[in-house]
Amino acid sequence: MRLPLIKHTIEFIETHDEDWVNETIELLEHFSEAKGIKDKELEVIGELISNLFGALEVRADMKSGKPQKEALNDFMKRVTGAIS
């Protein structure tokens, strides 16, 4: 997870809407099923998808009233807790 990418995606969502991000996730998932895709390419696609989902989660917390900084911190705590 990369906080700068998540923050940047949140800015995009605020300017546009979440549908764009959801459709991008669907497209990246579709790309990941392509014949001949390399492991390195799959890693990049997976990382992008993870960051996009992360942005959607943080944005949902923000919609429920959390300030962005708190929502980002809470999200990162959940992620690092899940990895440990």
Coordinates of C-alpha atoms in Angstrom, one line a residue:
M1 CA 0.0 0.0 0.0
R2 CA 1.3 3.4 -0.9
L3 CA -0.3 6.3 0.9
P4 CA 0.6 8.9 -1.8
L5 CA -1.3 6.8 -4.4
I6 CA -4.3 6.3 -2.1
K7 CA -4.4 10.1 -1.4
H8 CA -4.2 10.9 -5.1
T9 CA -7.0 8.5 -5.8
I10 CA -9.1 10.0 -3.1
E11 CA -8.6 13.4 -4.8
F12 CA -9.7 11.8 -8.1
I13 CA -12.9 10.4 -6.4
E14 CA -13.7 13.8 -4.9
T15 CA -13.4 15.5 -8.3
H16 CA -15.1 12.7 -10.3
D17 CA -16.8 9.8 -8.5
E18 CA -16.2 6.3 -7.2
D19 CA -17.7 4.6 -10.3
W20 CA -14.5 5.5 -12.3
V21 CA -12.4 3.7 -9.7
N22 CA -14.6 0.7 -9.5
E23 CA -14.6 0.3 -13.3
T24 CA -10.8 0.7 -13.3
I25 CA -10.6 -2.2 -10.8
E26 CA -12.8 -4.3 -13.0
L27 CA -10.6 -3.5 -16.0
L28 CA -7.4 -4.4 -14.1
E29 CA -8.9 -7.6 -12.9
H30 CA -9.7 -8.4 -16.5
F31 CA -6.2 -7.6 -17.6
S32 CA -4.8 -10.0 -15.0
E33 CA -6.6 -12.9 -16.7
A34 CA -5.0 -12.2 -20.1
K35 CA -3.0 -15.0 -21.7
G36 CA 0.8 -14.6 -21.6
I37 CA 0.8 -12.0 -18.8
K38 CA 4.1 -12.1 -16.9
D39 CA 4.5 -12.4 -13.1
K40 CA 6.0 -9.0 -12.8
E41 CA 3.0 -7.5 -14.7
L42 CA 0.6 -9.4 -12.3
E43 CA 2.5 -7.9 -9.3
V44 CA 2.0 -4.4 -10.7
I45 CA -1.7 -4.9 -11.4
G46 CA -2.2 -6.4 -8.0
E47 CA -0.5 -3.4 -6.3
L48 CA -2.6 -1.0 -8.3
I49 CA -5.8 -2.9 -7.4
S50 CA -4.8 -2.9 -3.7
N51 CA -4.3 0.8 -3.7
L52 CA -7.6 1.5 -5.5
F53 CA -9.5 -0.7 -3.0
G54 CA -7.6 1.1 -0.2
A55 CA -8.7 4.5 -1.5
L56 CA -12.3 3.3 -1.6
E57 CA -12.1 2.1 2.0
V58 CA -10.6 5.4 3.2
R59 CA -13.1 7.4 1.2
A60 CA -16.0 5.4 2.8
D61 CA -14.6 6.2 6.3
M62 CA -14.4 9.9 5.2
K63 CA -18.0 9.8 4.1
S64 CA -19.0 8.6 7.5
G65 CA -17.4 11.6 9.0
K66 CA -13.8 10.8 9.7
P67 CA -11.2 13.4 8.7
Q68 CA -8.9 12.2 5.9
K69 CA -5.8 11.9 8.1
E70 CA -7.6 9.8 10.7
A71 CA -9.2 7.6 8.0
L72 CA -5.8 7.0 6.4
N73 CA -4.2 6.2 9.7
D74 CA -6.9 3.8 10.7
F75 CA -6.7 2.1 7.3
M76 CA -2.9 1.7 7.6
K77 CA -3.3 0.2 11.1
R78 CA -5.8 -2.4 9.7
V79 CA -3.4 -3.2 6.8
T80 CA -0.3 -3.6 9.0
G81 CA -2.3 -5.5 11.6
A82 CA -3.4 -7.9 8.9
I83 CA 0.1 -8.4 7.6
S84 CA 1.7 -9.0 11.0

